[in-house]
Tab-separated table of C-alpha atoms in Angstrom:
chain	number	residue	atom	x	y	z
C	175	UNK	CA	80.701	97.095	102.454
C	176	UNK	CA	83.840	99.588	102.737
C	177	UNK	CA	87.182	98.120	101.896
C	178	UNK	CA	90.050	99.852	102.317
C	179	UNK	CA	93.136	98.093	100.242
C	180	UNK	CA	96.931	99.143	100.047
C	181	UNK	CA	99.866	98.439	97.612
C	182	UNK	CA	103.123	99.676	97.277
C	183	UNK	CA	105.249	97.889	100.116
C	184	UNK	CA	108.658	96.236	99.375
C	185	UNK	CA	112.254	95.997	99.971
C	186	UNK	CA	113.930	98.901	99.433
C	187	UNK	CA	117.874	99.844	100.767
C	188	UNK	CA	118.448	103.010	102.914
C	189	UNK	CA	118.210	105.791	101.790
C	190	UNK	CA	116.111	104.774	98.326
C	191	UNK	CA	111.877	105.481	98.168
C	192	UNK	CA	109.093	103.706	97.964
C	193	UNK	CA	105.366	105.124	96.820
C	194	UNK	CA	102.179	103.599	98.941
C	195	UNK	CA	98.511	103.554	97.707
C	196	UNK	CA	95.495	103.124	99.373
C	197	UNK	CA	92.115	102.606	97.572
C	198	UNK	CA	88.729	103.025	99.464
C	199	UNK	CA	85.919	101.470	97.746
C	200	UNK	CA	82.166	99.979	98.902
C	201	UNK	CA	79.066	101.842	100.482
C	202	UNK	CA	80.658	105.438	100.753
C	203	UNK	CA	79.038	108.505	101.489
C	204	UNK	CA	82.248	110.450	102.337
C	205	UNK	CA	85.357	110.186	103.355
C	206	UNK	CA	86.936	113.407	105.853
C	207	UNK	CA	90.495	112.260	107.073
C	208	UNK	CA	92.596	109.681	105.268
C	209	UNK	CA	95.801	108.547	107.047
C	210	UNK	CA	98.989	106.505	107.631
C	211	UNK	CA	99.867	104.565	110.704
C	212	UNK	CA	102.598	101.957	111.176
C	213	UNK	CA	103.436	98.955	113.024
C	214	UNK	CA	107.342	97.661	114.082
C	215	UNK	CA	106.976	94.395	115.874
C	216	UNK	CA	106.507	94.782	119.342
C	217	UNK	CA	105.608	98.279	118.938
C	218	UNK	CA	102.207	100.243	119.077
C	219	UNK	CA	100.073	101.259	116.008
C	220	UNK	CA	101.342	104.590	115.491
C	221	UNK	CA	100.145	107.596	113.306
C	222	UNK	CA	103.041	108.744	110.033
C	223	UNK	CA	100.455	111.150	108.320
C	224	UNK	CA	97.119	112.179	108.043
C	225	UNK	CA	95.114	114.310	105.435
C	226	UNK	CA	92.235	116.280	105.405
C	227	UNK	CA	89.887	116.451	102.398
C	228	UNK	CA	91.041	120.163	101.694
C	229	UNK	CA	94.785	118.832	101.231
C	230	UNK	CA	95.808	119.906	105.017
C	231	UNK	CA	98.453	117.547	106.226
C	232	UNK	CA	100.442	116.750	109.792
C	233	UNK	CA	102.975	114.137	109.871
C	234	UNK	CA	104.980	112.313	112.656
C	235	UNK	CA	108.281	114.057	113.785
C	236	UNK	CA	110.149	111.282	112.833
C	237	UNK	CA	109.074	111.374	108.788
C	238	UNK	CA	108.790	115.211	108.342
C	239	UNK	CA	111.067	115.931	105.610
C	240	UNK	CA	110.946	112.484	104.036
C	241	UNK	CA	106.993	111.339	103.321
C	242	UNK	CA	104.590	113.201	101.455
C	243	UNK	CA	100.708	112.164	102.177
C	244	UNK	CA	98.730	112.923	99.161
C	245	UNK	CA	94.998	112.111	97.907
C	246	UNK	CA	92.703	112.005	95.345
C	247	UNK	CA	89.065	112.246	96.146
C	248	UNK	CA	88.074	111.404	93.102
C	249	UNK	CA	89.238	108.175	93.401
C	250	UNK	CA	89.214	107.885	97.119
C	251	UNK	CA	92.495	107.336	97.086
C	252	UNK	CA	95.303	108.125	99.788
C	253	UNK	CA	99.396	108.169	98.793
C	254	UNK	CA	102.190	108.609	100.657
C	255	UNK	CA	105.676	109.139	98.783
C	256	UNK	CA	108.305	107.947	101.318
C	257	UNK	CA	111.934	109.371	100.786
C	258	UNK	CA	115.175	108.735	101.807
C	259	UNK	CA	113.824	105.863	103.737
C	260	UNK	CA	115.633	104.424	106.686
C	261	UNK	CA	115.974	100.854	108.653
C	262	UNK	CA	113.747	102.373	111.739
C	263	UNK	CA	111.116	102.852	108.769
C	264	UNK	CA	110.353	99.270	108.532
C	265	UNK	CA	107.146	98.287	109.387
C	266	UNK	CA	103.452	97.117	108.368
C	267	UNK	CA	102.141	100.393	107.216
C	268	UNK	CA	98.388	100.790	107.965
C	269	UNK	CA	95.847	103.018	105.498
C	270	UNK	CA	93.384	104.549	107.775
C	271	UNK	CA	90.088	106.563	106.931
C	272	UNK	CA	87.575	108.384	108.766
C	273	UNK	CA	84.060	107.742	106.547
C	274	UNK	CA	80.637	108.306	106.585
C	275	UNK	CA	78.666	105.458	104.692
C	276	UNK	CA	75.448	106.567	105.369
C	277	UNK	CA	73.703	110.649	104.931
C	278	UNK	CA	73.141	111.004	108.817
C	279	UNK	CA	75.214	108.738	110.012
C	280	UNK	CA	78.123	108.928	112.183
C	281	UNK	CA	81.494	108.912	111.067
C	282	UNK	CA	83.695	105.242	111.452
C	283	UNK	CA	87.305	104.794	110.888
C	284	UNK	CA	88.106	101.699	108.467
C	285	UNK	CA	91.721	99.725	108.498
C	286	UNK	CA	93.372	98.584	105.494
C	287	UNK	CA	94.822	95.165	106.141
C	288	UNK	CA	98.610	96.582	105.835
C	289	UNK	CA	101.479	96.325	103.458
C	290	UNK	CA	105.187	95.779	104.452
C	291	UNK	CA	107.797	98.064	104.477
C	292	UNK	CA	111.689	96.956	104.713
C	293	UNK	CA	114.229	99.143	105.015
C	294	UNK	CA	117.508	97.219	105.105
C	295	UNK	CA	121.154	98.799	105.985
């Protein structure tokens, strides 16, 4: 009922930029946080950015500087402009959003199902 689908992943060379998308669609209510995790292969699930509905924003050390988050709540839609991108960048990149489907329900996180990002040297 809530599907949360990403775009935007590729080959890109250090140093160039890439532009991520994430569409939630389905039996929505609302949607509070929308966010960025990645994935490096033998690594844990980790958190690049996160955005409130209001536009507030935190990102990871690591990406500060370099990655935007951005959304649209009209479209329930969640961007992240990646800059200056670097081989320790590569990764599956995760969409991630917080969303209540039901009025007076409790609030459930929903995964996209990831999109690759490959930073070569």
């Amino acid at each position: 009922q809530v599907q949360l689908v990403e775009s935007g992943g590729g080959l890109v060379q250090a140093g160039g930029s890439l532009r991520l998308s994430c569409a939630a669609s389905g039996r929505i209510f609302s949607i509070n946080y929308m966010g960025w995790y990645r994935q490096a292969p033998g690594k844990q699930r980790d958190l690049v950015a996160v955005i409130g509905r209001s536009g507030s924003t935190n990102y990871a050390d690591s990406v500060k500087g370099r990655f935007t988050i951005s959304r649209d709540n009209a479209k329930n839609t969640v961007y992240l402009q990646m800059n200056s991108l670097k081989p320790e960048d590569t990764a599956v990149y995760y969409c991630n959003a917080r969303i209540t489907v039901v009025p007076g329900s409790y609030e459930n996180g929903y995964w996209g199902q990831g999109t690759q990002v490959t930073v070569s040297s």
